[in-house]
PDB file of C-alpha atoms in Angstrom:
ATOM      1  CA  MET A   1      73.107 198.573 130.022  1.00 66.00           C
ATOM      2  CA  PRO A   2      73.073 198.109 133.705  1.00 70.00           C
ATOM      3  CA  GLU A   3      74.622 200.563 136.028  1.00 91.00           C
ATOM      4  CA  GLY A   4      77.013 199.028 138.576  1.00 96.00           C
ATOM      5  CA  LEU A   5      79.424 199.863 141.307  1.00 96.00           C
ATOM      6  CA  ILE A   6      82.938 198.590 141.268  1.00 96.00           C
ATOM      7  CA  LEU A   7      83.753 196.947 144.303  1.00 95.00           C
ATOM      8  CA  LYS A   8      87.297 195.672 143.714  1.00 93.00           C
ATOM      9  CA  GLY A   9      89.803 195.348 141.133  1.00 93.00           C
ATOM     10  CA  ILE A  10      92.515 192.508 140.909  1.00 92.00           C
ATOM     11  CA  GLY A  11      94.746 191.795 137.995  1.00 90.00           C
ATOM     12  CA  GLY A  12      92.918 193.608 135.298  1.00 93.00           C
ATOM     13  CA  PHE A  13      89.460 192.184 136.387  1.00 96.00           C
ATOM     14  CA  TYR A  14      87.030 194.464 138.168  1.00 97.00           C
ATOM     15  CA  TYR A  15      83.980 193.052 140.225  1.00 97.00           C
ATOM     16  CA  ILE A  16      81.039 195.086 139.848  1.00 97.00           C
ATOM     17  CA  LYS A  17      77.868 195.195 141.845  1.00 95.00           C
ATOM     18  CA  VAL A  18      74.686 195.190 139.731  1.00 95.00           C
ATOM     19  CA  ASN A  19      71.485 194.790 141.820  1.00 92.00           C
ATOM     20  CA  ASP A  20      72.020 191.549 143.661  1.00 90.00           C
ATOM     21  CA  ASP A  21      74.905 190.127 141.507  1.00 95.00           C
ATOM     22  CA  VAL A  22      78.654 190.711 141.189  1.00 96.00           C
ATOM     23  CA  ILE A  23      79.927 190.663 137.728  1.00 97.00           C
ATOM     24  CA  GLU A  24      83.390 189.957 136.676  1.00 97.00           C
ATOM     25  CA  CYS A  25      84.457 192.422 134.063  1.00 98.00           C
ATOM     26  CA  LYS A  26      87.247 193.652 131.901  1.00 96.00           C
ATOM     27  CA  ALA A  27      87.620 197.208 130.714  1.00 96.00           C
ATOM     28  CA  ARG A  28      87.320 197.968 127.073  1.00 93.00           C
ATOM     29  CA  GLY A  29      90.381 198.802 125.288  1.00 92.00           C
ATOM     30  CA  LYS A  30      89.298 202.425 124.852  1.00 92.00           C
ATOM     31  CA  PHE A  31      89.958 203.283 128.493  1.00 93.00           C
ATOM     32  CA  ARG A  32      93.503 202.124 127.983  1.00 88.00           C
ATOM     33  CA  LYS A  33      93.732 204.258 124.933  1.00 89.00           C
ATOM     34  CA  ASP A  34      92.446 207.177 126.738  1.00 91.00           C
ATOM     35  CA  GLU A  35      94.617 206.514 129.532  1.00 91.00           C
ATOM     36  CA  VAL A  36      91.461 206.035 131.939  1.00 92.00           C
ATOM     37  CA  VAL A  37      91.851 203.391 134.692  1.00 94.00           C
ATOM     38  CA  PRO A  38      88.630 202.159 136.355  1.00 96.00           C
ATOM     39  CA  MET A  39      88.818 202.648 140.094  1.00 95.00           C
ATOM     40  CA  VAL A  40      87.116 200.953 143.131  1.00 94.00           C
ATOM     41  CA  GLY A  41      84.055 203.357 143.889  1.00 95.00           C
ATOM     42  CA  ASP A  42      83.410 204.040 140.187  1.00 97.00           C
ATOM     43  CA  TYR A  43      79.913 203.891 138.815  1.00 96.00           C
ATOM     44  CA  VAL A  44      79.810 202.164 135.526  1.00 97.00           C
ATOM     45  CA  ASP A  45      77.819 200.831 132.700  1.00 97.00           C
ATOM     46  CA  ILE A  46      78.460 197.360 131.524  1.00 97.00           C
ATOM     47  CA  THR A  47      77.483 194.942 128.887  1.00 96.00           C
ATOM     48  CA  MET A  48      77.228 191.194 129.646  1.00 96.00           C
ATOM     49  CA  SER A  49      79.393 188.660 127.661  1.00 95.00           C
ATOM     50  CA  ASP A  50      78.347 185.599 129.619  1.00 96.00           C
ATOM     51  CA  HIS A  51      75.198 185.586 131.562  1.00 94.00           C
ATOM     52  CA  GLU A  52      75.474 182.010 132.874  1.00 94.00           C
ATOM     53  CA  HIS A  53      78.977 182.856 134.487  1.00 94.00           C
ATOM     54  CA  LEU A  54      78.181 186.471 135.291  1.00 97.00           C
ATOM     55  CA  LYS A  55      81.125 188.069 133.096  1.00 97.00           C
ATOM     56  CA  GLY A  56      80.986 191.320 131.092  1.00 97.00           C
ATOM     57  CA  ASN A  57      82.846 194.203 129.980  1.00 97.00           C
ATOM     58  CA  ILE A  58      82.925 197.848 131.387  1.00 97.00           C
ATOM     59  CA  GLU A  59      81.447 200.412 128.671  1.00 96.00           C
ATOM     60  CA  LYS A  60      81.334 203.654 130.388  1.00 96.00           C
ATOM     61  CA  ILE A  61      82.716 205.152 133.658  1.00 97.00           C
ATOM     62  CA  TYR A  62      80.531 208.001 135.135  1.00 96.00           C
ATOM     63  CA  PRO A  63      82.238 211.281 136.294  1.00 95.00           C
ATOM     64  CA  ARG A  64      83.739 211.062 139.905  1.00 94.00           C
ATOM     65  CA  LYS A  65      82.949 213.474 142.523  1.00 92.00           C
ATOM     66  CA  THR A  66      85.986 212.718 144.468  1.00 90.00           C
ATOM     67  CA  VAL A  67      89.399 210.860 143.622  1.00 88.00           C
ATOM     68  CA  LEU A  68      91.850 209.703 146.073  1.00 83.00           C
ATOM     69  CA  ILE A  69      95.193 208.348 144.554  1.00 78.00           C
ATOM     70  CA  ARG A  70      96.543 206.639 147.610  1.00 69.00           C
ATOM     71  CA  PRO A  71      94.483 204.801 148.511  1.00 72.00           C
ATOM     72  CA  ALA A  72      93.150 204.575 144.948  1.00 83.00           C
ATOM     73  CA  VAL A  73      89.249 204.794 145.363  1.00 89.00           C
ATOM     74  CA  ALA A  74      86.600 207.219 143.570  1.00 93.00           C
ATOM     75  CA  ASN A  75      83.465 208.686 145.052  1.00 94.00           C
ATOM     76  CA  VAL A  76      83.984 208.535 148.747  1.00 92.00           C
ATOM     77  CA  ASP A  77      82.041 210.746 151.030  1.00 94.00           C
ATOM     78  CA  GLN A  78      84.372 210.691 154.057  1.00 94.00           C
ATOM     79  CA  VAL A  79      87.522 209.112 155.370  1.00 93.00           C
ATOM     80  CA  VAL A  80      88.376 207.607 158.718  1.00 94.00           C
ATOM     81  CA  ILE A  81      91.862 208.023 159.623  1.00 94.00           C
ATOM     82  CA  VAL A  82      92.800 205.295 161.891  1.00 95.00           C
ATOM     83  CA  VAL A  83      95.789 206.004 164.429  1.00 96.00           C
ATOM     84  CA  ALA A  84      97.050 203.285 166.946  1.00 97.00           C
ATOM     85  CA  VAL A  85      97.620 204.847 170.173  1.00 97.00           C
ATOM     86  CA  ALA A  86     100.207 202.021 170.736  1.00 96.00           C
ATOM     87  CA  SER A  87     101.808 199.193 168.909  1.00 93.00           C
ATOM     88  CA  PRO A  88     102.749 200.887 166.537  1.00 92.00           C
ATOM     89  CA  LYS A  89     103.570 204.289 168.158  1.00 93.00           C
ATOM     90  CA  PRO A  90     101.753 207.223 166.648  1.00 94.00           C
ATOM     91  CA  ASN A  91     103.367 208.672 163.651  1.00 92.00           C
ATOM     92  CA  VAL A  92     101.813 212.154 163.799  1.00 93.00           C
ATOM     93  CA  THR A  93     103.666 213.353 160.593  1.00 93.00           C
ATOM     94  CA  LEU A  94     102.083 210.487 158.688  1.00 92.00           C
ATOM     95  CA  VAL A  95      98.636 211.341 160.369  1.00 94.00           C
ATOM     96  CA  ASP A  96      98.871 215.024 159.305  1.00 96.00           C
ATOM     97  CA  LYS A  97      99.739 213.945 155.578  1.00 93.00           C
ATOM     98  CA  PHE A  98      96.583 211.745 155.592  1.00 91.00           C
ATOM     99  CA  LEU A  99      94.613 214.709 156.853  1.00 95.00           C
ATOM    100  CA  LEU A 100      96.068 217.004 154.216  1.00 94.00           C
ATOM    101  CA  ALA A 101      95.197 214.514 151.292  1.00 88.00           C
ATOM    102  CA  ALA A 102      91.627 214.233 152.633  1.00 90.00           C
ATOM    103  CA  GLU A 103      91.238 217.948 153.188  1.00 94.00           C
ATOM    104  CA  HIS A 104      92.450 218.544 149.540  1.00 91.00           C
ATOM    105  CA  GLN A 105      89.627 216.321 148.200  1.00 87.00           C
ATOM    106  CA  ASN A 106      87.184 218.287 150.577  1.00 91.00           C
ATOM    107  CA  LEU A 107      86.168 214.930 152.322  1.00 92.00           C
ATOM    108  CA  ASP A 108      84.575 214.934 155.904  1.00 95.00           C
ATOM    109  CA  ILE A 109      87.152 213.586 158.219  1.00 97.00           C
ATOM    110  CA  ILE A 110      86.873 211.330 161.242  1.00 97.00           C
ATOM    111  CA  ILE A 111      90.097 210.496 163.279  1.00 98.00           C
ATOM    112  CA  CYS A 112      89.883 207.226 164.944  1.00 98.00           C
ATOM    113  CA  PHE A 113      92.111 206.665 167.949  1.00 98.00           C
ATOM    114  CA  ASN A 114      92.434 202.803 168.086  1.00 98.00           C
ATOM    115  CA  LYS A 115      93.899 200.311 170.403  1.00 98.00           C
ATOM    116  CA  ILE A 116      93.084 202.409 173.446  1.00 98.00           C
ATOM    117  CA  ASP A 117      93.165 199.156 175.579  1.00 97.00           C
ATOM    118  CA  LEU A 118      96.927 199.062 175.287  1.00 97.00           C
ATOM    119  CA  ASP A 119      97.316 202.653 176.823  1.00 96.00           C
ATOM    120  CA  LYS A 120      97.165 201.875 180.178  1.00 94.00           C
ATOM    121  CA  LYS A 121      98.220 205.447 181.356  1.00 94.00           C
ATOM    122  CA  ASN A 122      95.944 207.042 178.893  1.00 96.00           C
ATOM    123  CA  LYS A 123      98.709 209.092 177.152  1.00 94.00           C
ATOM    124  CA  TYR A 124      96.525 209.104 174.089  1.00 96.00           C
ATOM    125  CA  ILE A 125      94.124 211.870 175.542  1.00 97.00           C
ATOM    126  CA  ASP A 126      96.949 214.606 174.911  1.00 96.00           C
ATOM    127  CA  LEU A 127      96.880 213.439 170.999  1.00 96.00           C
ATOM    128  CA  TYR A 128      93.111 213.264 171.100  1.00 97.00           C
ATOM    129  CA  ASN A 129      92.872 216.820 172.567  1.00 97.00           C
ATOM    130  CA  ILE A 130      95.038 218.289 169.768  1.00 97.00           C
ATOM    131  CA  TYR A 131      92.985 217.011 166.947  1.00 98.00           C
ATOM    132  CA  THR A 132      89.688 217.817 168.832  1.00 98.00           C
ATOM    133  CA  ARG A 133      90.811 221.392 169.421  1.00 97.00           C
ATOM    134  CA  ALA A 134      91.791 221.479 165.672  1.00 97.00           C
ATOM    135  CA  GLY A 135      88.157 220.862 164.822  1.00 97.00           C
ATOM    136  CA  TYR A 136      88.332 217.322 163.865  1.00 98.00           C
ATOM    137  CA  LYS A 137      85.596 214.715 164.762  1.00 97.00           C
ATOM    138  CA  THR A 138      87.143 212.076 166.726  1.00 97.00           C
ATOM    139  CA  VAL A 139      86.252 208.657 168.215  1.00 97.00           C
ATOM    140  CA  CYS A 140      88.363 206.399 170.523  1.00 98.00           C
ATOM    141  CA  THR A 141      88.033 202.585 169.857  1.00 98.00           C
ATOM    142  CA  SER A 142      89.290 199.109 170.719  1.00 97.00           C
ATOM    143  CA  SER A 143      88.443 196.163 168.679  1.00 93.00           C
ATOM    144  CA  LYS A 144      89.488 193.884 171.637  1.00 95.00           C
ATOM    145  CA  THR A 145      87.090 195.418 174.296  1.00 97.00           C
ATOM    146  CA  LYS A 146      84.580 196.862 171.504  1.00 96.00           C
ATOM    147  CA  GLU A 147      84.726 200.229 173.199  1.00 97.00           C
ATOM    148  CA  GLY A 148      83.579 203.168 170.789  1.00 97.00           C
ATOM    149  CA  VAL A 149      82.771 200.583 167.912  1.00 95.00           C
ATOM    150  CA  LYS A 150      79.003 201.462 168.101  1.00 94.00           C
ATOM    151  CA  ASP A 151      79.801 205.141 167.944  1.00 95.00           C
ATOM    152  CA  LEU A 152      82.095 204.591 165.001  1.00 95.00           C
ATOM    153  CA  ARG A 153      79.626 202.356 163.040  1.00 92.00           C
ATOM    154  CA  LYS A 154      76.881 204.995 163.424  1.00 93.00           C
ATOM    155  CA  LEU A 155      79.084 207.461 161.463  1.00 94.00           C
ATOM    156  CA  PHE A 156      79.121 205.126 158.398  1.00 93.00           C
ATOM    157  CA  HIS A 157      75.137 205.243 157.962  1.00 92.00           C
ATOM    158  CA  GLY A 158      74.309 206.357 154.380  1.00 93.00           C
ATOM    159  CA  LYS A 159      78.017 207.203 153.498  1.00 94.00           C
ATOM    160  CA  SER A 160      80.765 205.702 151.340  1.00 94.00           C
ATOM    161  CA  THR A 161      83.672 205.654 153.795  1.00 93.00           C
ATOM    162  CA  VAL A 162      87.424 204.919 153.277  1.00 89.00           C
ATOM    163  CA  PHE A 163      89.537 203.436 156.119  1.00 85.00           C
ATOM    164  CA  ALA A 164      93.110 204.665 155.914  1.00 86.00           C
ATOM    165  CA  GLY A 165      96.135 204.759 158.205  1.00 86.00           C
ATOM    166  CA  ALA A 166      99.476 203.214 158.428  1.00 86.00           C
ATOM    167  CA  SER A 167     100.145 199.388 158.644  1.00 84.00           C
ATOM    168  CA  GLY A 168      99.321 197.746 161.922  1.00 90.00           C
ATOM    169  CA  VAL A 169      97.022 200.382 163.213  1.00 93.00           C
ATOM    170  CA  GLY A 170      94.148 197.743 163.327  1.00 92.00           C
ATOM    171  CA  LYS A 171      91.985 198.675 160.368  1.00 89.00           C
ATOM    172  CA  SER A 172      90.977 195.280 159.364  1.00 86.00           C
ATOM    173  CA  SER A 173      90.416 194.208 162.979  1.00 90.00           C
ATOM    174  CA  LEU A 174      88.121 197.152 163.664  1.00 91.00           C
ATOM    175  CA  LEU A 175      86.003 196.414 160.575  1.00 89.00           C
ATOM    176  CA  ASN A 176      85.729 192.860 161.540  1.00 90.00           C
ATOM    177  CA  VAL A 177      84.064 193.996 164.739  1.00 92.00           C
ATOM    178  CA  ILE A 178      82.016 196.506 163.053  1.00 89.00           C
ATOM    179  CA  ASP A 179      80.628 193.758 160.749  1.00 87.00           C
ATOM    180  CA  ALA A 180      81.469 190.029 161.133  1.00 79.00           C
ATOM    181  CA  ARG A 181      80.537 189.316 157.745  1.00 83.00           C
ATOM    182  CA  PHE A 182      83.818 191.022 156.477  1.00 79.00           C
ATOM    183  CA  SER A 183      86.239 188.191 158.011  1.00 71.00           C
ATOM    184  CA  LEU A 184      89.257 190.321 156.894  1.00 53.00           C
ATOM    185  CA  GLN A 185      92.586 189.009 157.517  1.00 45.00           C
ATOM    186  CA  THR A 186      94.485 190.559 160.261  1.00 46.00           C
ATOM    187  CA  GLY A 187      98.220 190.526 161.234  1.00 42.00           C
ATOM    188  CA  GLU A 188     100.535 190.920 164.051  1.00 43.00           C
ATOM    189  CA  ILE A 189     103.028 193.602 164.706  1.00 36.00           C
ATOM    190  CA  SER A 190     106.549 192.549 163.827  1.00 35.00           C
ATOM    191  CA  LYS A 191     108.292 192.643 167.305  1.00 39.00           C
ATOM    192  CA  LYS A 192     111.727 193.110 165.517  1.00 36.00           C
ATOM    193  CA  ILE A 193     110.786 196.528 163.916  1.00 32.00           C
ATOM    194  CA  ARG A 194     107.580 197.396 165.739  1.00 36.00           C
ATOM    195  CA  ARG A 195     105.574 197.923 162.389  1.00 38.00           C
ATOM    196  CA  GLY A 196     102.536 196.374 161.082  1.00 40.00           C
ATOM    197  CA  LYS A 197     102.392 193.756 158.589  1.00 41.00           C
ATOM    198  CA  HIS A 198     100.423 194.393 155.375  1.00 38.00           C
ATOM    199  CA  THR A 199      97.459 192.065 155.570  1.00 43.00           C
ATOM    200  CA  THR A 200      95.034 193.941 153.133  1.00 44.00           C
ATOM    201  CA  ARG A 201      96.412 193.497 149.595  1.00 56.00           C
ATOM    202  CA  HIS A 202      94.012 195.539 147.487  1.00 75.00           C
ATOM    203  CA  VAL A 203      91.446 198.202 147.827  1.00 83.00           C
ATOM    204  CA  GLU A 204      87.928 196.843 148.405  1.00 86.00           C
ATOM    205  CA  LEU A 205      84.539 198.274 148.894  1.00 89.00           C
ATOM    206  CA  LEU A 206      82.486 196.447 151.504  1.00 90.00           C
ATOM    207  CA  ALA A 207      78.850 196.741 151.985  1.00 88.00           C
ATOM    208  CA  ILE A 208      77.602 197.277 155.461  1.00 89.00           C
ATOM    209  CA  THR A 209      74.012 198.139 154.093  1.00 86.00           C
ATOM    210  CA  GLU A 210      72.435 198.937 151.036  1.00 83.00           C
ATOM    211  CA  GLU A 211      73.172 202.571 151.420  1.00 86.00           C
ATOM    212  CA  SER A 212      76.644 202.330 153.393  1.00 91.00           C
ATOM    213  CA  TYR A 213      80.012 201.150 152.054  1.00 93.00           C
ATOM    214  CA  VAL A 214      83.351 201.139 153.622  1.00 91.00           C
ATOM    215  CA  VAL A 215      86.753 200.823 151.837  1.00 85.00           C
ATOM    216  CA  ASP A 216      89.413 198.754 153.562  1.00 74.00           C
ATOM    217  CA  THR A 217      92.819 199.788 152.218  1.00 72.00           C
ATOM    218  CA  PRO A 218      96.455 198.491 152.412  1.00 71.00           C
ATOM    219  CA  GLY A 219      98.331 200.243 155.081  1.00 62.00           C
ATOM    220  CA  PHE A 220     100.987 202.846 154.251  1.00 57.00           C
ATOM    221  CA  SER A 221     104.320 203.920 155.692  1.00 55.00           C
ATOM    222  CA  SER A 222     104.418 206.999 153.556  1.00 59.00           C
ATOM    223  CA  ILE A 223     101.938 209.126 151.484  1.00 72.00           C
ATOM    224  CA  ASP A 224     102.717 211.740 148.749  1.00 74.00           C
ATOM    225  CA  LEU A 225     101.738 215.441 148.864  1.00 81.00           C
ATOM    226  CA  MET A 226     103.126 216.466 145.524  1.00 79.00           C
ATOM    227  CA  ASN A 227      99.937 217.448 143.991  1.00 84.00           C
ATOM    228  CA  ILE A 228      99.324 220.191 146.711  1.00 92.00           C
ATOM    229  CA  PRO A 229     100.621 223.749 145.867  1.00 93.00           C
ATOM    230  CA  LYS A 230     102.720 225.157 148.833  1.00 95.00           C
ATOM    231  CA  ASP A 231     100.590 228.326 148.787  1.00 94.00           C
ATOM    232  CA  GLU A 232      97.316 226.253 149.226  1.00 95.00           C
ATOM    233  CA  LEU A 233      98.828 224.347 152.313  1.00 97.00           C
ATOM    234  CA  ALA A 234      97.829 226.600 155.176  1.00 97.00           C
ATOM    235  CA  ILE A 235      94.005 226.562 154.263  1.00 97.00           C
ATOM    236  CA  LEU A 236      94.290 222.735 154.483  1.00 97.00           C
ATOM    237  CA  PHE A 237      95.265 222.982 158.230  1.00 98.00           C
ATOM    238  CA  LYS A 238      91.764 223.187 159.720  1.00 97.00           C
ATOM    239  CA  GLU A 239      92.762 225.294 162.895  1.00 98.00           C
ATOM    240  CA  PHE A 240      94.765 227.873 160.789  1.00 98.00           C
ATOM    241  CA  ARG A 241      91.604 229.031 158.809  1.00 97.00           C
ATOM    242  CA  ALA A 242      90.235 231.417 161.425  1.00 97.00           C
ATOM    243  CA  TYR A 243      93.566 233.279 161.573  1.00 97.00           C
ATOM    244  CA  LEU A 244      94.499 233.416 157.884  1.00 96.00           C
ATOM    245  CA  PRO A 245      92.401 236.599 157.101  1.00 94.00           C
ATOM    246  CA  LEU A 246      94.375 238.195 160.158  1.00 94.00           C
ATOM    247  CA  CYS A 247      97.928 237.906 158.648  1.00 92.00           C
ATOM    248  CA  ARG A 248      99.630 241.226 158.114  1.00 85.00           C
ATOM    249  CA  PHE A 249     101.097 240.444 154.884  1.00 84.00           C
ATOM    250  CA  ARG A 250      99.497 239.195 151.624  1.00 86.00           C
ATOM    251  CA  GLY A 251     101.317 236.183 150.534  1.00 89.00           C
ATOM    252  CA  CYS A 252     102.524 235.077 153.905  1.00 95.00           C
ATOM    253  CA  SER A 253     103.990 231.847 154.182  1.00 96.00           C
ATOM    254  CA  HIS A 254     103.223 231.465 157.776  1.00 97.00           C
ATOM    255  CA  THR A 255     106.739 230.159 158.468  1.00 96.00           C
ATOM    256  CA  SER A 256     108.843 232.870 159.826  1.00 94.00           C
ATOM    257  CA  GLU A 257     107.105 236.313 158.994  1.00 93.00           C
ATOM    258  CA  LEU A 258     107.093 239.007 161.865  1.00 90.00           C
ATOM    259  CA  GLY A 259     103.331 239.733 162.542  1.00 88.00           C
ATOM    260  CA  CYS A 260     102.183 236.394 161.074  1.00 95.00           C
ATOM    261  CA  ALA A 261      98.702 235.524 162.791  1.00 97.00           C
ATOM    262  CA  ILE A 262      99.413 231.813 162.666  1.00 97.00           C
ATOM    263  CA  ILE A 263     102.820 232.214 164.282  1.00 97.00           C
ATOM    264  CA  ASN A 264     101.252 234.544 166.955  1.00 97.00           C
ATOM    265  CA  ALA A 265      98.524 231.911 167.609  1.00 97.00           C
ATOM    266  CA  VAL A 266     101.131 229.204 168.058  1.00 98.00           C
ATOM    267  CA  GLU A 267     103.043 231.343 170.575  1.00 97.00           C
ATOM    268  CA  ASN A 268      99.796 232.185 172.423  1.00 97.00           C
ATOM    269  CA  GLY A 269      98.946 228.267 172.535  1.00 97.00           C
ATOM    270  CA  GLU A 270      96.040 228.601 170.385  1.00 97.00           C
ATOM    271  CA  ILE A 271      97.464 226.374 167.509  1.00 98.00           C
ATOM    272  CA  ASP A 272      99.490 223.206 168.667  1.00 97.00           C
ATOM    273  CA  HIS A 273     103.157 223.622 168.122  1.00 97.00           C
ATOM    274  CA  ALA A 274     103.784 220.173 166.888  1.00 96.00           C
ATOM    275  CA  ARG A 275     101.099 220.505 164.069  1.00 97.00           C
ATOM    276  CA  PHE A 276     102.850 224.033 163.190  1.00 98.00           C
ATOM    277  CA  GLN A 277     106.235 222.224 162.889  1.00 98.00           C
ATOM    278  CA  ASN A 278     104.696 219.624 160.492  1.00 97.00           C
ATOM    279  CA  TYR A 279     103.129 222.629 158.551  1.00 98.00           C
ATOM    280  CA  LYS A 280     106.715 224.210 158.089  1.00 98.00           C
ATOM    281  CA  TYR A 281     108.126 220.750 157.204  1.00 96.00           C
ATOM    282  CA  PHE A 282     105.577 220.204 154.535  1.00 97.00           C
ATOM    283  CA  TYR A 283     105.709 223.708 153.176  1.00 97.00           C
ATOM    284  CA  ASN A 284     109.541 223.534 152.851  1.00 96.00           C
ATOM    285  CA  GLN A 285     109.208 220.102 150.988  1.00 94.00           C
ATOM    286  CA  LEU A 286     106.568 221.493 148.656  1.00 95.00           C
ATOM    287  CA  ARG A 287     108.867 224.699 148.035  1.00 94.00           C
ATOM    288  CA  GLU A 288     111.698 222.451 146.998  1.00 93.00           C
ATOM    289  CA  LEU A 289     109.647 220.323 144.695  1.00 90.00           C
ATOM    290  CA  GLU A 290     108.370 223.521 142.888  1.00 89.00           C
ATOM    291  CA  LYS A 291     111.995 224.755 142.573  1.00 87.00           C
ATOM    292  CA  GLN A 292     112.817 221.311 140.971  1.00 85.00           C
ATOM    293  CA  ARG A 293     110.014 221.742 138.466  1.00 80.00           C
ATOM    294  CA  TYR A 294     110.867 225.014 137.242  1.00 76.00           C
ATOM    295  CA  LYS A 295     114.680 224.531 136.910  1.00 69.00           C
TER     296      LYS A 295
END
């Protein structure tokens, strides 16, 4: 049985790269019985049912090294979180949610500040500095002027990379500049609601080279953190980690305790105040969810 890679899945059909061919496959009934759903990025074994028309069936799904639920993709090495610096206005709470989801999966993270050509006063530099100081790898790009695109493309080498971000931040436009073969559909920002239109309809794995893949995903207006325990939240904030061992109390929630090293670092300007406020917001959300579960 040939081993292949699922490039995309639409309506119960999966398109699997095997050597130089793409085979249209269905999943065997045993997967449905076992409540296992094939994912883009899965490595699979297939059997051919129609060699002439390149059709077959998925027989085996290999163990996944990483799993993202939203976007639904397996076996990625890193995530590029695309943030438009203008049109639409950056949603920092959503950016931090994407970061937490990626940190929870132990993925390498790159933050891409896009559409910098639209920010004539370079206000995005403040946002860039916040996340650079937090320890994240960052790159600034414009699909219009192509600034920063070569630097971003280099980061894809030998990796399976997922492109994630809110609707309208320019993910598909960036990918089209990175590799013109993609020819991905792009959309304009709605003038009425200043929100992006969903032009990517499904998750798809796109080949840049034989060893480098990128996943274009639908844009999101929200992302769920329900699977993260509240007591694990602080370690997922990259800039908190150096201060956590310094907390005076075991089991510190880092939200209001006197002598908390995180709170002291915020007050001393060592941790960004807005990031800390998002931490408290997420912590309280997760605490309420846990209360509801145990009622």
